[in-house]
Coordinates of C-alpha atoms in Angstrom, one line a residue:
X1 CA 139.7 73.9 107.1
X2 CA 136.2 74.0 105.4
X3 CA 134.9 71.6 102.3
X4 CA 131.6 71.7 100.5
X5 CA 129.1 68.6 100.7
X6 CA 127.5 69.1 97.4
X7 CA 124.7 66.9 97.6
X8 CA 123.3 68.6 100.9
X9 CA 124.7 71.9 100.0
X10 CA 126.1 72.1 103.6
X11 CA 129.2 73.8 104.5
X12 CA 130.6 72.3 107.4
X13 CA 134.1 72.6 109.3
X14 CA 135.5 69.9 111.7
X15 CA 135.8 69.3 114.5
X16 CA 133.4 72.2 115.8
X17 CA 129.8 72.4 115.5
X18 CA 129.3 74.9 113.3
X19 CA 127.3 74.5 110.2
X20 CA 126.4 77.1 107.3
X21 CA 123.8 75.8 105.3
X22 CA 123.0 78.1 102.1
X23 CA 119.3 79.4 102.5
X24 CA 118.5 80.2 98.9
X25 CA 120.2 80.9 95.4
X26 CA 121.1 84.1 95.4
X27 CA 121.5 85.0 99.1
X28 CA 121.0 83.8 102.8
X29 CA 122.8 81.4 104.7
X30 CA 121.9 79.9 108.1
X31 CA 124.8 79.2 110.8
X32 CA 124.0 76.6 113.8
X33 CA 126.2 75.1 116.3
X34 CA 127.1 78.4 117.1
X35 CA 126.8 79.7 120.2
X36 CA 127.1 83.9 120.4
X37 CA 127.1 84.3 124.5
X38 CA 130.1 82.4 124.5
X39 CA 133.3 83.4 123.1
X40 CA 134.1 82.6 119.7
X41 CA 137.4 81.3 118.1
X42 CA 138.8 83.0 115.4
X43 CA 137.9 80.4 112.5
X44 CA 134.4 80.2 113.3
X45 CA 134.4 84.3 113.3
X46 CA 135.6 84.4 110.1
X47 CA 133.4 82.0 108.8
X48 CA 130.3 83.5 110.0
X49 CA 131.6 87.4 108.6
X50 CA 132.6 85.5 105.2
X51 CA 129.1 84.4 105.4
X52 CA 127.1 87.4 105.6
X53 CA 130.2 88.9 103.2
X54 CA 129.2 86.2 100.3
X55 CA 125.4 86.0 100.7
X56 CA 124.4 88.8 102.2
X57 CA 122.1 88.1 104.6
X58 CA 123.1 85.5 107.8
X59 CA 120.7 83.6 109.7
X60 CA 122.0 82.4 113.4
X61 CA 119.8 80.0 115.0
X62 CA 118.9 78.8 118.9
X63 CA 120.7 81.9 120.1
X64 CA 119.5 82.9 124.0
X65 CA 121.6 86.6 124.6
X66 CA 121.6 89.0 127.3
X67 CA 121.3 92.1 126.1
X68 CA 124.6 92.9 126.7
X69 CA 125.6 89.6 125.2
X70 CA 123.9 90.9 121.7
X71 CA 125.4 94.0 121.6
X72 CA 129.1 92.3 122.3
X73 CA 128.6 89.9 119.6
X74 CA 127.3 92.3 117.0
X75 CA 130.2 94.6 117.8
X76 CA 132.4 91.3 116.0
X77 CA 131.1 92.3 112.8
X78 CA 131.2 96.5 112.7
X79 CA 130.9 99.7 114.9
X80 CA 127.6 99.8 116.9
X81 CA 125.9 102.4 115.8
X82 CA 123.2 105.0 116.8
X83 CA 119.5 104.7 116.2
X84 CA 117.7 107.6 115.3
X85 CA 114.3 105.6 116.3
X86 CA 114.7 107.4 120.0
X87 CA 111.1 106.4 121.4
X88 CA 112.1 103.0 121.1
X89 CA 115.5 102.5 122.6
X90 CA 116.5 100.1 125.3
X91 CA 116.9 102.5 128.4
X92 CA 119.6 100.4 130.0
X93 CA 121.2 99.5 126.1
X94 CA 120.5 102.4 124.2
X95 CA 122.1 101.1 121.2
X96 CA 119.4 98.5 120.7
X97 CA 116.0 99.6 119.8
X98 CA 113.1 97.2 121.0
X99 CA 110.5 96.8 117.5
X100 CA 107.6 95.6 119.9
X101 CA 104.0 95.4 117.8
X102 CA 102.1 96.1 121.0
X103 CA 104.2 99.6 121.6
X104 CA 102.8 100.6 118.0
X105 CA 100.9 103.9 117.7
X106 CA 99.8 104.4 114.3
X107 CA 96.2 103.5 113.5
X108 CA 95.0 103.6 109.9
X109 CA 91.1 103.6 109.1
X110 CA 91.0 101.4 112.8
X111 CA 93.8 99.2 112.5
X112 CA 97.2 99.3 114.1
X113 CA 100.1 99.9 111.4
X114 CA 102.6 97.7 112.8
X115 CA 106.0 99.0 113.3
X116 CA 108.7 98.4 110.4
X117 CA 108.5 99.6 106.6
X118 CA 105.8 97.2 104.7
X119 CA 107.8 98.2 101.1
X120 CA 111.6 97.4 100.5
X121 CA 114.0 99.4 101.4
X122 CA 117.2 99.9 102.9
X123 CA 117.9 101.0 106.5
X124 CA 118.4 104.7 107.3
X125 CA 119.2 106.8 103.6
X126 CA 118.6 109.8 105.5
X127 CA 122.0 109.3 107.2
X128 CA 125.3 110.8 105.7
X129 CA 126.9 107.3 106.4
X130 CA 124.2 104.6 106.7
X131 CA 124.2 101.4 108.5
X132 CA 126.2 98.9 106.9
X133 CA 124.0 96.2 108.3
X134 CA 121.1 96.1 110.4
X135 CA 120.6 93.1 112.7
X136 CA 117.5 91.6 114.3
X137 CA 116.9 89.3 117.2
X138 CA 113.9 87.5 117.9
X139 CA 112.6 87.6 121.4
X140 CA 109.0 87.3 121.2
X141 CA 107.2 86.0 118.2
X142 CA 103.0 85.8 117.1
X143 CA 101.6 82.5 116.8
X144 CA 101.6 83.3 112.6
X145 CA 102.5 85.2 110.5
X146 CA 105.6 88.5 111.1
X147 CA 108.2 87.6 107.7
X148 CA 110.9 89.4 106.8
X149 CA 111.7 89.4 103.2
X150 CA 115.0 90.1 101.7
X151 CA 116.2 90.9 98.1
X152 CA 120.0 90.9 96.6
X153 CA 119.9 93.8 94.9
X154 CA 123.3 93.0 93.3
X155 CA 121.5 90.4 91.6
X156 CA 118.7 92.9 90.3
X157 CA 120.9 95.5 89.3
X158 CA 123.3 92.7 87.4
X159 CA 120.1 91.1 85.5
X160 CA 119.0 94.6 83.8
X161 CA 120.2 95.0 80.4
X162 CA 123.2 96.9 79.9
X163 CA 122.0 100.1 78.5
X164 CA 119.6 100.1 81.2
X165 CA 122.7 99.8 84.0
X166 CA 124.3 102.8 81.9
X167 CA 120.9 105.0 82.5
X168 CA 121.0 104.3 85.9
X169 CA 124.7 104.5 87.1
X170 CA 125.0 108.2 87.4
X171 CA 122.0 109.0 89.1
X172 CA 121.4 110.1 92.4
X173 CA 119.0 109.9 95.3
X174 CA 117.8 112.4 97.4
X175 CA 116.9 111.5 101.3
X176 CA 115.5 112.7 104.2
X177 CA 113.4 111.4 107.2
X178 CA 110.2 110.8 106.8
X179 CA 107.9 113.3 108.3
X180 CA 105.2 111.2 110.3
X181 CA 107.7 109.2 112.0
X182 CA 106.0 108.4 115.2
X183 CA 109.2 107.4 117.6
X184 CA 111.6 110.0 117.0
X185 CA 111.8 113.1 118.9
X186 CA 111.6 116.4 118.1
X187 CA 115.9 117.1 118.5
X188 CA 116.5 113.8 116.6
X189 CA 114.3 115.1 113.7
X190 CA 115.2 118.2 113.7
X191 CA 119.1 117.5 113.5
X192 CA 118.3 114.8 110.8
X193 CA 116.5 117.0 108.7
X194 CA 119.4 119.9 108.7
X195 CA 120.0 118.8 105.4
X196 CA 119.1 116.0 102.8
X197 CA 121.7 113.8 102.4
X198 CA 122.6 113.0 99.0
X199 CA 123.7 109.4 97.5
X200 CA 124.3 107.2 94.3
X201 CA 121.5 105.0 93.2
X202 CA 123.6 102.4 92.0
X203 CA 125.9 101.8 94.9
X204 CA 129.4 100.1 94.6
X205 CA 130.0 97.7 97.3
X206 CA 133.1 98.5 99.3
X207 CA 134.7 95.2 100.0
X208 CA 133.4 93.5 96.4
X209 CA 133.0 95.7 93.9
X210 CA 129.5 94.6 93.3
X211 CA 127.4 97.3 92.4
X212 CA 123.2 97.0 93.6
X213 CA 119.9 99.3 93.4
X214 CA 120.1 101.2 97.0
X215 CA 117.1 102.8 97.8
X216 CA 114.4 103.5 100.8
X217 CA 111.6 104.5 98.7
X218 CA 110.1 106.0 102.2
X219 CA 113.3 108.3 102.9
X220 CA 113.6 109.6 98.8
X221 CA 112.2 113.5 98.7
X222 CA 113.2 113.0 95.1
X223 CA 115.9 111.4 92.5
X224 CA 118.1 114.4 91.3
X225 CA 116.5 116.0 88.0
X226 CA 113.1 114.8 89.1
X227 CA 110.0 116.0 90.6
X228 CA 108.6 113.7 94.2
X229 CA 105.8 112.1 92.0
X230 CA 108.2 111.5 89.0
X231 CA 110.9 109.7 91.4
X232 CA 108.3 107.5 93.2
X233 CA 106.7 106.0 89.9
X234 CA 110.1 105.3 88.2
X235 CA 111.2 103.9 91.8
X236 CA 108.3 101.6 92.0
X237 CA 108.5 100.4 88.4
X238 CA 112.2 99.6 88.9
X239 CA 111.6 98.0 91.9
X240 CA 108.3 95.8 90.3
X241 CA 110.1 94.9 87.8
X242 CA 113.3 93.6 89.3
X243 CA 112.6 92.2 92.7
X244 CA 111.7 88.2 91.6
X245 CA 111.5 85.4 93.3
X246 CA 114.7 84.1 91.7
X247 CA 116.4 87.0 93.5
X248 CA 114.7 86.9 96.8
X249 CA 114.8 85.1 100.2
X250 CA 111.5 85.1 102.7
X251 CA 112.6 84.3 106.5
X252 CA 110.7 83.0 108.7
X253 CA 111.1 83.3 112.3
X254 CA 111.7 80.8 115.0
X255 CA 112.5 81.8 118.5
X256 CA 116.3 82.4 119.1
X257 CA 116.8 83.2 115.5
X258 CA 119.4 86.3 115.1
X259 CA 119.2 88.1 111.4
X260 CA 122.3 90.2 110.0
X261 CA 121.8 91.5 106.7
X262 CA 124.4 93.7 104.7
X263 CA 122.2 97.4 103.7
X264 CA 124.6 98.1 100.9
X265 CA 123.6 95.2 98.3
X266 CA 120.3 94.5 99.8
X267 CA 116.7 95.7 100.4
X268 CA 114.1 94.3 103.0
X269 CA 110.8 94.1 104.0
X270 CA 108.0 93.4 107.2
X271 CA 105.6 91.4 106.1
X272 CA 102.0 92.5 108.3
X273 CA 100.4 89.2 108.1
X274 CA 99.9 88.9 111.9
X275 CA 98.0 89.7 115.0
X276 CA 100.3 93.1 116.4
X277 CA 98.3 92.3 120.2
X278 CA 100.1 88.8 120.9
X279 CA 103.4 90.6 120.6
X280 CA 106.4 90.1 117.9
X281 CA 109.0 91.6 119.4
X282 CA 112.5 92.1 117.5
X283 CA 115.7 93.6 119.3
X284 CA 117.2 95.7 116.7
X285 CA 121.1 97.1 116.2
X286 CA 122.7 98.7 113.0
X287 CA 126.3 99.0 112.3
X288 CA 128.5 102.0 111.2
X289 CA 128.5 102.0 107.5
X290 CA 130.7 104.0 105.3
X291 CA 129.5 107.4 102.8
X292 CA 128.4 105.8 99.6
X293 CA 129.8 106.0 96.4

């Protein structure tokens, strides 16, 4: 049903229109032809979930959804899942939270601190079973600027040397929210903060095997056997020294564009680089994930 054209690197299947065009090396690929309001037959579905399954991180363009519409196609690839991010959720869809720069309310020596993590990270540590993936849809976007980066941390963890991957195999994070989170309530953060949840640094993907760094540098109180300060220098290091650009895909946003990413063997970032008063504004959901091992 599918065949590779090599020379354009374009995955295509006849006689529909969709087309999955590998975005980078080591992860990304970008589905057209595709539209998510509509229903969708069962080879197509399967070839946008092997996408995000294989490279980790699925761009869908020209998409136009209802919020409803969103929610009922994301709900094709997992269990919708609560947000903790309460001050933010869509009244009518509470499963969505609306990321919208003009809402923001943290200000930092006069300037607005956008909303969304500036470092990499993964999506909600803090939870006893994290997201599994996290999607974004773009409904408003600034004139410049507003990337989102992405980094396969399989690929990092794989490109250590092994006595490194031994060292680091056993160990184990320590996560809770962060305390000057500005849009969750008080019941929310106090329920989240009953008690630290606890997980494997190197994770082991469930459906592959593949094992990556999985980390939210924000959400770590500490790595197990270390103090706050300790953890945070030998996070950073790791981090500096193993997200490249070899490793690492930077998306830029056009209208329409819907972004599902897979938490588990990935790590992500909000680049700042724009004006927060004309308004980027990202519809978010996050699927049910699994307790890590």
């Amino acid at each position: 049903h599918y065949r590779w054209l090599w020379k354009t690197k374009t995955l295509r299947r006849h006689p529909v229109a969709l087309t999955l065009t590998p975005l980078a090396d080591n992860l990304g690929i970008e589905a057209t032809g595709i539209d998510l309001s509509a229903p969708i037959n069962d080879d197509d579905l399967n070839a946008l979930r092997d996408g995000v399954h294989e490279n980790l991180v699925l761009v869908v363009r020209d998409q136009n959804l209802t919020p409803a519409q969103y929610l009922d196609a994301m709900s094709l690839f997992g269990d919708l899942m609560d947000q903790h991010l309460t001050e933010l959720l869509m009244p009518e869809h509470p499963k969505i939270a609306v990321l919208d720069s003009r809402r923001a309310k943290r200000v930092v020596d006069g300037e607005i601190v956008p909303i969304g993590a500036k470092d990499w990270h993964t999506d909600h540590t803090n939870h006893a079973r994290p997201p599994k993936m996290t999607a974004l849809y773009a409904v408003q976007l600034p004139s410049t600027g507003g990337d989102t980066g992405f980094a396969n941390m399989q690929a990092a963890y794989a490109g250590l040397p092994q006595d490194e991957q031994d060292r680091l195999a056993p160990m184990i994070t320590v996560n809770v929210i962060e305390q000057d989170t500005e849009y969750v309530n008080d019941s929310t953060r106090s329920a989240l903060t009953a008690e630290p949840q606890r997980h494997p640094f190197i994770r082991t993907h469930p459906e592959t095997g593949k094992k990556a760094i999985y980390v939210h540098p924000g959400k770590l109180a500490h790595m197990d056997g270390m103090t706050p300060d300790e953890s945070q220098a030998f996070v950073n290091d790791l981090l500096a020294r193993t997200i490249t650009p070899e490793i690492t895909y930077r998306h830029k946003w056009r209208p329409g564009d819907l972004v599902l990413w897979d938490n588990r063997a990935t790590l992500h970032l909000a680049h700042r680089d724009y004006d927060v008063k004309e308004g980027r504004v990202m519809h978010r959901v996050i699927l049910q994930g699994e307790v890590p091992f």
